[in-house]
GROMACS .gro file of C-alpha atoms in nm:
model
  458
    1UNK     CA    1  13.637  10.993  11.567
    2UNK     CA    2  13.711  10.635  11.667
    3UNK     CA    3  13.354  10.467  11.746
    4UNK     CA    4  13.407  10.426  12.100
    5UNK     CA    5  13.402  10.808  12.172
    6UNK     CA    6  13.092  10.868  12.012
    7UNK     CA    7  12.791  10.866  12.285
    8UNK     CA    8  12.573  10.563  12.389
    9UNK     CA    9  12.252  10.690  12.305
   10UNK     CA   10  11.979  10.504  12.498
   11UNK     CA   11  11.578  10.541  12.315
   12UNK     CA   12  11.243  10.460  12.505
   13UNK     CA   13  11.000  10.289  12.357
   14UNK     CA   14  10.725  10.364  12.567
   15UNK     CA   15  10.413  10.182  12.409
   16UNK     CA   16  10.040  10.015  12.441
   17UNK     CA   17  10.163   9.725  12.457
   18UNK     CA   18  10.527   9.681  12.516
   19UNK     CA   19  10.825   9.946  12.668
   20UNK     CA   20  11.168   9.862  12.517
   21UNK     CA   21  11.465  10.068  12.608
   22UNK     CA   22  11.746   9.988  12.294
   23UNK     CA   23  12.111  10.134  12.410
   24UNK     CA   24  12.295  10.241  12.055
   25UNK     CA   25  12.637  10.388  11.934
   26UNK     CA   26  12.758  10.497  11.602
   27UNK     CA   27  13.045  10.303  11.484
   28UNK     CA   28  13.310  10.420  11.221
   29UNK     CA   29  13.101  10.358  10.868
   30UNK     CA   30  12.810  10.554  11.068
   31UNK     CA   31  12.573  10.316  11.120
   32UNK     CA   32  12.418  10.195  11.475
   33UNK     CA   33  12.563   9.895  11.678
   34UNK     CA   34  12.298   9.781  11.955
   35UNK     CA   35  12.492   9.720  12.306
   36UNK     CA   36  12.238   9.648  12.471
   37UNK     CA   37  11.813   9.565  12.471
   38UNK     CA   38  11.583   9.482  12.697
   39UNK     CA   39  11.218   9.503  12.659
   40UNK     CA   40  10.903   9.409  12.857
   41UNK     CA   41  10.452   9.366  12.880
   42UNK     CA   42  10.264   9.738  12.926
   43UNK     CA   43  10.027   9.767  13.124
   44UNK     CA   44   9.998  10.119  13.244
   45UNK     CA   45   9.891  10.234  12.887
   46UNK     CA   46   9.633  10.256  12.721
   47UNK     CA   47   9.584  10.401  12.299
   48UNK     CA   48   9.956  10.555  12.372
   49UNK     CA   49   9.857  10.717  12.662
   50UNK     CA   50  10.016  10.690  13.032
   51UNK     CA   51   9.751  10.646  13.269
   52UNK     CA   52   9.830  10.468  13.540
   53UNK     CA   53  10.177  10.580  13.634
   54UNK     CA   54  10.276  10.326  13.919
   55UNK     CA   55  10.241   9.997  13.636
   56UNK     CA   56  10.443  10.183  13.345
   57UNK     CA   57  10.732  10.207  13.623
   58UNK     CA   58  10.720   9.919  13.722
   59UNK     CA   59  10.746   9.773  13.287
   60UNK     CA   60  11.011  10.056  13.228
   61UNK     CA   61  11.198   9.866  13.525
   62UNK     CA   62  11.131   9.579  13.410
   63UNK     CA   63  11.281   9.705  13.017
   64UNK     CA   64  11.564   9.809  13.222
   65UNK     CA   65  11.664   9.546  13.382
   66UNK     CA   66  11.634   9.329  13.079
   67UNK     CA   67  11.874   9.569  12.876
   68UNK     CA   68  12.115   9.542  13.226
   69UNK     CA   69  12.119   9.180  13.153
   70UNK     CA   70  12.222   9.213  12.797
   71UNK     CA   71  12.489   9.424  12.871
   72UNK     CA   72  12.618   9.393  13.235
   73UNK     CA   73  12.859   9.667  13.134
   74UNK     CA   74  12.591   9.986  13.037
   75UNK     CA   75  12.451  10.270  13.258
   76UNK     CA   76  12.185  10.407  13.156
   77UNK     CA   77  12.053  10.750  13.324
   78UNK     CA   78  11.944  10.989  13.005
   79UNK     CA   79  11.682  10.871  12.744
   80UNK     CA   80  11.468  11.011  12.435
   81UNK     CA   81  11.140  10.870  12.463
   82UNK     CA   82  10.887  10.799  12.165
   83UNK     CA   83  10.559  10.992  12.304
   84UNK     CA   84  10.247  10.959  12.103
   85UNK     CA   85   9.835  10.900  12.170
   86UNK     CA   86   9.559  11.020  11.995
   87UNK     CA   87   9.633  11.397  12.249
   88UNK     CA   88   9.865  11.456  12.004
   89UNK     CA   89   9.732  11.782  11.761
   90UNK     CA   90   9.899  11.948  11.460
   91UNK     CA   91   9.960  12.254  11.326
   92UNK     CA   92  10.092  12.531  11.073
   93UNK     CA   93  10.316  12.872  11.166
   94UNK     CA   94  10.409  13.121  10.988
   95UNK     CA   95  10.745  13.304  11.087
   96UNK     CA   96  10.966  13.571  10.997
   97UNK     CA   97  11.315  13.847  11.186
   98UNK     CA   98  11.462  14.105  11.026
   99UNK     CA   99  11.798  14.092  11.037
  100UNK     CA  100  12.057  14.283  11.262
  101UNK     CA  101  12.400  14.248  11.067
  102UNK     CA  102  12.280  14.186  10.748
  103UNK     CA  103  12.652  14.211  10.603
  104UNK     CA  104  12.708  13.877  10.751
  105UNK     CA  105  12.608  13.547  10.540
  106UNK     CA  106  12.301  13.356  10.777
  107UNK     CA  107  12.404  13.171  11.070
  108UNK     CA  108  12.238  12.884  11.228
  109UNK     CA  109  12.235  13.145  11.560
  110UNK     CA  110  11.982  13.314  11.353
  111UNK     CA  111  11.747  12.951  11.243
  112UNK     CA  112  11.759  12.846  11.592
  113UNK     CA  113  11.643  13.210  11.715
  114UNK     CA  114  11.409  13.169  11.432
  115UNK     CA  115  11.250  12.828  11.576
  116UNK     CA  116  11.292  12.959  11.929
  117UNK     CA  117  11.014  13.212  11.845
  118UNK     CA  118  10.791  12.964  11.732
  119UNK     CA  119  10.771  12.848  12.116
  120UNK     CA  120  10.573  13.205  12.169
  121UNK     CA  121  10.295  13.082  11.931
  122UNK     CA  122   9.908  13.076  12.084
  123UNK     CA  123   9.772  12.645  12.171
  124UNK     CA  124   9.447  12.610  12.360
  125UNK     CA  125   9.511  12.579  12.685
  126UNK     CA  126   9.591  12.277  12.845
  127UNK     CA  127   9.812  12.173  12.533
  128UNK     CA  128  10.180  12.229  12.530
  129UNK     CA  129  10.442  12.261  12.254
  130UNK     CA  130  10.622  11.849  12.173
  131UNK     CA  131  10.893  12.067  11.886
  132UNK     CA  132  10.867  12.248  11.645
  133UNK     CA  133  10.976  12.209  11.237
  134UNK     CA  134  11.069  12.417  10.978
  135UNK     CA  135  10.923  12.302  10.659
  136UNK     CA  136  11.098  12.581  10.386
  137UNK     CA  137  11.279  12.923  10.410
  138UNK     CA  138  11.239  13.212  10.233
  139UNK     CA  139  11.523  13.482  10.203
  140UNK     CA  140  11.420  13.804  10.072
  141UNK     CA  141  11.212  13.718   9.731
  142UNK     CA  142  11.377  13.392   9.732
  143UNK     CA  143  11.132  13.113   9.798
  144UNK     CA  144  11.150  12.661   9.909
  145UNK     CA  145  11.542  12.747  10.028
  146UNK     CA  146  11.528  12.432  10.237
  147UNK     CA  147  11.856  12.562  10.405
  148UNK     CA  148  11.949  12.925  10.410
  149UNK     CA  149  12.221  12.914  10.630
  150UNK     CA  150  12.496  13.106  10.386
  151UNK     CA  151  12.266  13.322  10.179
  152UNK     CA  152  12.270  13.675  10.193
  153UNK     CA  153  11.928  13.877  10.290
  154UNK     CA  154  11.753  14.122  10.506
  155UNK     CA  155  11.488  13.894  10.636
  156UNK     CA  156  11.458  13.595  10.667
  157UNK     CA  157  11.149  13.345  10.716
  158UNK     CA  158  10.971  13.011  10.724
  159UNK     CA  159  10.665  12.766  10.724
  160UNK     CA  160  10.653  12.563  11.049
  161UNK     CA  161  10.543  12.220  11.138
  162UNK     CA  162  10.388  12.238  11.505
  163UNK     CA  163  10.302  11.950  11.736
  164UNK     CA  164  10.175  11.978  12.105
  165UNK     CA  165  10.007  11.766  12.327
  166UNK     CA  166   9.815  11.710  12.612
  167UNK     CA  167   9.989  11.896  12.930
  168UNK     CA  168   9.916  11.673  13.153
  169UNK     CA  169   9.950  11.341  12.894
  170UNK     CA  170  10.320  11.496  12.892
  171UNK     CA  171  10.392  11.545  13.293
  172UNK     CA  172  10.294  11.091  13.304
  173UNK     CA  173  10.520  11.040  13.069
  174UNK     CA  174  10.800  11.279  13.186
  175UNK     CA  175  10.668  11.107  13.582
  176UNK     CA  176  10.676  10.781  13.489
  177UNK     CA  177  11.042  10.806  13.323
  178UNK     CA  178  11.191  11.000  13.574
  179UNK     CA  179  11.054  10.798  13.869
  180UNK     CA  180  11.248  10.487  13.690
  181UNK     CA  181  11.551  10.668  13.795
  182UNK     CA  182  11.608  10.815  13.442
  183UNK     CA  183  11.598  11.177  13.284
  184UNK     CA  184  11.380  11.242  12.968
  185UNK     CA  185  11.669  11.385  12.711
  186UNK     CA  186  11.439  11.435  12.442
  187UNK     CA  187  11.059  11.386  12.408
  188UNK     CA  188  10.987  11.260  11.988
  189UNK     CA  189  10.691  11.237  11.816
  190UNK     CA  190  10.669  10.821  11.742
  191UNK     CA  191  10.598  10.861  11.324
  192UNK     CA  192  10.904  11.090  11.302
  193UNK     CA  193  11.178  10.850  11.521
  194UNK     CA  194  10.954  10.554  11.271
  195UNK     CA  195  11.015  10.761  10.955
  196UNK     CA  196  11.408  10.867  11.092
  197UNK     CA  197  11.446  10.441  11.081
  198UNK     CA  198  11.289  10.302  10.763
  199UNK     CA  199  11.387  10.580  10.509
  200UNK     CA  200  11.674  10.755  10.357
  201UNK     CA  201  11.627  11.059  10.199
  202UNK     CA  202  11.541  10.955   9.817
  203UNK     CA  203  11.185  10.818  10.048
  204UNK     CA  204  11.137  11.207  10.135
  205UNK     CA  205  11.227  11.343   9.835
  206UNK     CA  206  10.977  11.125   9.576
  207UNK     CA  207  10.698  11.223   9.890
  208UNK     CA  208  10.588  10.875  10.082
  209UNK     CA  209  10.321  10.816  10.381
  210UNK     CA  210  10.487  10.675  10.743
  211UNK     CA  211  10.247  10.392  10.859
  212UNK     CA  212  10.295  10.292  11.183
  213UNK     CA  213  10.089  10.102  11.331
  214UNK     CA  214  10.097   9.965  11.768
  215UNK     CA  215   9.945   9.847  12.012
  216UNK     CA  216   9.698  10.135  12.022
  217UNK     CA  217   9.737  10.412  11.807
  218UNK     CA  218   9.824  10.415  11.474
  219UNK     CA  219  10.104  10.676  11.360
  220UNK     CA  220  10.060  10.906  11.106
  221UNK     CA  221  10.409  11.075  10.889
  222UNK     CA  222  10.394  11.297  10.552
  223UNK     CA  223  10.704  11.371  10.333
  224UNK     CA  224  10.661  11.529  10.022
  225UNK     CA  225  10.969  11.694   9.866
  226UNK     CA  226  11.231  11.628  10.208
  227UNK     CA  227  11.004  11.821  10.405
  228UNK     CA  228  10.734  11.705  10.672
  229UNK     CA  229  10.394  11.849  10.584
  230UNK     CA  230  10.115  11.671  10.822
  231UNK     CA  231  10.141  11.426  11.100
  232UNK     CA  232   9.849  11.287  11.231
  233UNK     CA  233   9.755  11.013  11.577
  234UNK     CA  234   9.454  10.781  11.418
  235UNK     CA  235   9.310  10.589  11.773
  236UNK     CA  236   9.323  10.242  11.645
  237UNK     CA  237   9.583  10.012  11.677
  238UNK     CA  238   9.672   9.649  11.673
  239UNK     CA  239   9.464   9.594  12.014
  240UNK     CA  240   9.104   9.716  11.804
  241UNK     CA  241   9.182   9.441  11.605
  242UNK     CA  242   9.271   9.187  11.911
  243UNK     CA  243   8.947   9.324  12.056
  244UNK     CA  244   8.792   9.263  11.815
  245UNK     CA  245   8.836   8.889  11.723
  246UNK     CA  246   8.814   8.867  12.165
  247UNK     CA  247   8.460   9.038  12.081
  248UNK     CA  248   8.343   8.921  11.795
  249UNK     CA  249   8.425   8.527  11.782
  250UNK     CA  250   8.419   8.492  12.257
  251UNK     CA  251   8.752   8.436  12.321
  252UNK     CA  252   8.955   8.531  12.583
  253UNK     CA  253   9.164   8.795  12.468
  254UNK     CA  254   9.533   8.590  12.471
  255UNK     CA  255   9.382   8.345  12.283
  256UNK     CA  256   9.224   8.620  12.013
  257UNK     CA  257   9.604   8.741  12.069
  258UNK     CA  258   9.722   8.396  11.965
  259UNK     CA  259   9.490   8.364  11.714
  260UNK     CA  260   9.597   8.767  11.533
  261UNK     CA  261   9.949   8.682  11.573
  262UNK     CA  262   9.940   8.311  11.415
  263UNK     CA  263   9.646   8.287  11.186
  264UNK     CA  264   9.470   8.655  11.138
  265UNK     CA  265   9.553   8.770  10.758
  266UNK     CA  266   9.444   9.145  10.658
  267UNK     CA  267   9.224   8.966  10.316
  268UNK     CA  268   8.919   8.785  10.403
  269UNK     CA  269   8.944   8.643  10.003
  270UNK     CA  270   9.255   8.485  10.101
  271UNK     CA  271   9.247   8.362  10.442
  272UNK     CA  272   9.055   7.927  10.350
  273UNK     CA  273   8.685   7.863  10.369
  274UNK     CA  274   8.658   7.540  10.448
  275UNK     CA  275   9.035   7.605  10.772
  276UNK     CA  276   8.876   7.584  11.163
  277UNK     CA  277   9.110   7.624  11.460
  278UNK     CA  278   9.037   7.465  11.768
  279UNK     CA  279   8.969   7.653  12.076
  280UNK     CA  280   8.984   7.463  12.370
  281UNK     CA  281   8.635   7.500  12.612
  282UNK     CA  282   8.762   7.656  12.980
  283UNK     CA  283   8.622   7.419  13.241
  284UNK     CA  284   8.497   7.183  13.088
  285UNK     CA  285   8.303   7.298  12.812
  286UNK     CA  286   8.290   7.198  12.471
  287UNK     CA  287   8.576   7.324  12.225
  288UNK     CA  288   8.496   7.632  12.015
  289UNK     CA  289   8.546   7.575  11.596
  290UNK     CA  290   8.715   7.904  11.486
  291UNK     CA  291   8.653   7.958  11.059
  292UNK     CA  292   9.017   8.106  10.929
  293UNK     CA  293   8.737   8.359  10.742
  294UNK     CA  294   8.554   8.461  11.009
  295UNK     CA  295   8.872   8.566  11.130
  296UNK     CA  296   8.993   8.732  10.802
  297UNK     CA  297   8.603   8.908  10.791
  298UNK     CA  298   8.657   9.064  11.162
  299UNK     CA  299   9.097   9.185  11.148
  300UNK     CA  300   8.995   9.293  10.723
  301UNK     CA  301   8.732   9.512  10.851
  302UNK     CA  302   8.957   9.708  11.101
  303UNK     CA  303   9.230   9.718  10.918
  304UNK     CA  304   9.057   9.933  10.608
  305UNK     CA  305   8.881  10.092  10.847
  306UNK     CA  306   9.272  10.209  10.932
  307UNK     CA  307   9.365  10.274  10.571
  308UNK     CA  308   9.012  10.497  10.559
  309UNK     CA  309   9.179  10.764  10.763
  310UNK     CA  310   9.563  10.717  10.596
  311UNK     CA  311   9.363  10.783  10.331
  312UNK     CA  312   9.180  11.130  10.490
  313UNK     CA  313   9.454  11.284  10.590
  314UNK     CA  314   9.564  11.222  10.271
  315UNK     CA  315   9.327  11.418  10.088
  316UNK     CA  316   9.357  11.642  10.385
  317UNK     CA  317   9.663  11.790  10.279
  318UNK     CA  318   9.654  11.711   9.934
  319UNK     CA  319   9.862  11.471   9.880
  320UNK     CA  320   9.689  11.177   9.683
  321UNK     CA  321   9.843  10.869   9.448
  322UNK     CA  322   9.927  11.092   9.221
  323UNK     CA  323  10.232  11.280   9.424
  324UNK     CA  324  10.346  11.026   9.660
  325UNK     CA  325  10.580  10.783   9.446
  326UNK     CA  326  10.712  10.661   9.711
  327UNK     CA  327  10.345  10.518   9.831
  328UNK     CA  328  10.320  10.427  10.197
  329UNK     CA  329  10.608  10.272  10.413
  330UNK     CA  330  10.409  10.048  10.721
  331UNK     CA  331  10.565  10.001  10.993
  332UNK     CA  332  10.565   9.895  11.394
  333UNK     CA  333  10.394   9.581  11.508
  334UNK     CA  334  10.052   9.572  11.364
  335UNK     CA  335  10.280   9.536  10.976
  336UNK     CA  336  10.356   9.236  11.061
  337UNK     CA  337  10.003   9.112  10.956
  338UNK     CA  338   9.964   8.880  10.679
  339UNK     CA  339   9.821   9.057  10.303
  340UNK     CA  340   9.855   9.353  10.467
  341UNK     CA  341  10.001   9.585  10.206
  342UNK     CA  342   9.713   9.429   9.969
  343UNK     CA  343   9.516   9.566  10.139
  344UNK     CA  344   9.706   9.880  10.203
  345UNK     CA  345   9.720   9.871   9.809
  346UNK     CA  346   9.350   9.793   9.742
  347UNK     CA  347   9.229  10.047   9.965
  348UNK     CA  348   9.462  10.333   9.929
  349UNK     CA  349   9.535  10.314   9.593
  350UNK     CA  350   9.922  10.393   9.644
  351UNK     CA  351  10.176  10.155   9.641
  352UNK     CA  352  10.319  10.014  10.004
  353UNK     CA  353  10.642   9.793  10.105
  354UNK     CA  354  10.718   9.698  10.495
  355UNK     CA  355  11.007   9.942  10.668
  356UNK     CA  356  11.299   9.766  10.797
  357UNK     CA  357  11.514  10.034  11.058
  358UNK     CA  358  11.793   9.741  10.885
  359UNK     CA  359  11.900  10.047  10.695
  360UNK     CA  360  12.073  10.233  10.971
  361UNK     CA  361  12.162   9.899  11.195
  362UNK     CA  362  12.552   9.769  11.158
  363UNK     CA  363  12.624   9.397  11.054
  364UNK     CA  364  12.585   9.088  11.198
  365UNK     CA  365  12.297   9.229  11.469
  366UNK     CA  366  12.055   8.964  11.585
  367UNK     CA  367  11.726   8.872  11.395
  368UNK     CA  368  11.479   9.037  11.601
  369UNK     CA  369  11.630   9.416  11.659
  370UNK     CA  370  11.492   9.413  11.252
  371UNK     CA  371  11.146   9.415  11.340
  372UNK     CA  372  10.953   9.684  11.260
  373UNK     CA  373  10.802   9.687  11.622
  374UNK     CA  374  11.157   9.817  11.714
  375UNK     CA  375  11.116  10.054  11.408
  376UNK     CA  376  11.025  10.404  11.688
  377UNK     CA  377  11.352  10.330  11.943
  378UNK     CA  378  11.611  10.284  11.663
  379UNK     CA  379  11.445  10.586  11.534
  380UNK     CA  380  11.534  10.751  11.849
  381UNK     CA  381  11.878  10.689  11.903
  382UNK     CA  382  11.945  10.798  11.547
  383UNK     CA  383  11.702  11.180  11.645
  384UNK     CA  384  11.935  11.124  11.991
  385UNK     CA  385  12.336  11.124  11.690
  386UNK     CA  386  12.070  11.411  11.523
  387UNK     CA  387  12.134  11.630  11.826
  388UNK     CA  388  12.453  11.515  11.891
  389UNK     CA  389  12.658  11.601  11.570
  390UNK     CA  390  12.478  11.910  11.522
  391UNK     CA  391  12.518  12.016  11.937
  392UNK     CA  392  12.179  12.112  11.985
  393UNK     CA  393  12.206  11.906  12.272
  394UNK     CA  394  12.482  11.861  12.582
  395UNK     CA  395  12.668  11.529  12.599
  396UNK     CA  396  12.926  11.414  12.845
  397UNK     CA  397  13.280  11.450  12.668
  398UNK     CA  398  13.430  11.140  12.817
  399UNK     CA  399  13.252  10.783  12.653
  400UNK     CA  400  13.298  10.460  12.794
  401UNK     CA  401  13.408  10.156  12.601
  402UNK     CA  402  13.139   9.973  12.590
  403UNK     CA  403  13.242   9.675  12.332
  404UNK     CA  404  12.892   9.451  12.189
  405UNK     CA  405  12.734   9.224  12.398
  406UNK     CA  406  12.739   8.812  12.229
  407UNK     CA  407  12.385   8.728  12.296
  408UNK     CA  408  12.353   9.050  12.032
  409UNK     CA  409  12.588   8.917  11.805
  410UNK     CA  410  12.394   8.675  11.497
  411UNK     CA  411  12.577   8.310  11.588
  412UNK     CA  412  12.499   8.152  11.309
  413UNK     CA  413  12.724   8.264  11.046
  414UNK     CA  414  12.650   8.130  10.652
  415UNK     CA  415  12.941   7.831  10.591
  416UNK     CA  416  13.105   7.951  10.306
  417UNK     CA  417  13.236   7.616  10.099
  418UNK     CA  418  13.672   7.713  10.105
  419UNK     CA  419  13.777   7.624   9.728
  420UNK     CA  420  14.222   7.543   9.630
  421UNK     CA  421  14.327   7.745   9.373
  422UNK     CA  422  14.281   7.461   9.113
  423UNK     CA  423  13.876   7.439   9.156
  424UNK     CA  424  13.896   7.843   9.151
  425UNK     CA  425  14.092   7.841   8.825
  426UNK     CA  426  13.808   7.545   8.679
  427UNK     CA  427  13.559   7.807   8.830
  428UNK     CA  428  13.730   8.085   8.658
  429UNK     CA  429  13.740   7.883   8.283
  430UNK     CA  430  13.354   7.775   8.331
  431UNK     CA  431  13.246   8.187   8.429
  432UNK     CA  432  13.416   8.235   8.140
  433UNK     CA  433  13.325   7.957   7.886
  434UNK     CA  434  12.906   8.046   8.006
  435UNK     CA  435  12.991   8.433   7.865
  436UNK     CA  436  13.175   8.225   7.568
  437UNK     CA  437  12.867   8.006   7.453
  438UNK     CA  438  12.627   8.326   7.545
  439UNK     CA  439  12.759   8.548   7.265
  440UNK     CA  440  12.805   8.228   7.036
  441UNK     CA  441  12.471   8.151   7.129
  442UNK     CA  442  12.393   8.550   6.983
  443UNK     CA  443  12.580   8.526   6.698
  444UNK     CA  444  12.425   8.176   6.563
  445UNK     CA  445  12.066   8.360   6.626
  446UNK     CA  446  12.195   8.632   6.370
  447UNK     CA  447  12.319   8.458   6.086
  448UNK     CA  448  12.037   8.269   6.130
  449UNK     CA  449  11.812   8.512   6.132
  450UNK     CA  450  12.052   8.659   5.792
  451UNK     CA  451  12.003   8.326   5.630
  452UNK     CA  452  11.650   8.340   5.651
  453UNK     CA  453  11.629   8.637   5.490
  454UNK     CA  454  11.859   8.569   5.194
  455UNK     CA  455  11.552   8.330   5.098
  456UNK     CA  456  11.268   8.542   5.118
  457UNK     CA  457  11.490   8.785   4.906
  458UNK     CA  458  11.598   8.454   4.645
   0.00000   0.00000   0.00000
């Protein structure tokens, strides 16, 4: 299939501090080409939850306008929307069905039936099921089957991870999206979208915890042996750190945010004790001197608390440092704090790295798109492609050909030195000579060694 025949899928990340809309399409190599990108500051969202619908609509409209400005040829009607917030809960269930046609192999239709039955699971009033994720399947007496299609048997069952959310919170998100002139194609839990963007199959098998540090919440998804084991939403994020700085140092919120980004560190020991930040005084008041060490102490206290929550959740599901060989992958805007990797490793006892969504992106995109801030958005597009490739949802049959706009391409090309044939030949000779020299030295060393042994023997 040619890449211009692939659908254009749009991810909409409605966050506490920013709203981002990214339009992407897969190329012939299966990598995402970004053909539209827009973002706007978010005002109507608190702790990942839409509270002020009007303000959220304005922010979504602004992000869409910026997306259209980046590529005027785009037409956006449907979007995949990320959902988070501390109203998100998860539970484990078990489901089984006895097959009607036992002579035939297990088909996708029977798996779909098993999954749709789980939507009838009893959940507390006021909640709604967002997603049902199968973990491991069983066929008759055979257990831990990752994909039972093609197996033969009488009874098929599975363990499920069910994600639920507050009905009103979900209704607020869908209303804000619809009133912005868009249709919600699907709601996707943000840590699952981020996980899709920053991880490969090796990470999932090794055992890994995704920690997506957003503005209002920190989202957690834990995978082990390729299976989603646990999801959680921790009700603290980057905005809590900003508010702590604002209160603790007596500065404005904008100043607190600027200090956190420019001078912030998650480890107080790494901050210089003799460094100070000068904040201009308000309306003739004297300027303030703020210690970088004090700033780091405030950030470390809040980040340690977030990581303690992560450790608590890992213990709850019985996955400790011995089992998660892939360690912790930090992503989201808050993951860009200096020395956060060291603090995370110290608090959790697990190896840690920053997750960038570059693995699934085509080459030549602007650097901005590869930041951890946009992991969720890139993951939402990948979720859309998963639905398209597995025929889970209806997509348009005709796809318009839209090229990547220049403003989303990387303009800086690395200048390569062009060698003529003679120089190339000389370079090859030099390289060969280097190998010869190495083996020559190695051989001389061996000869010297034997000489020494002979001298000792005499």
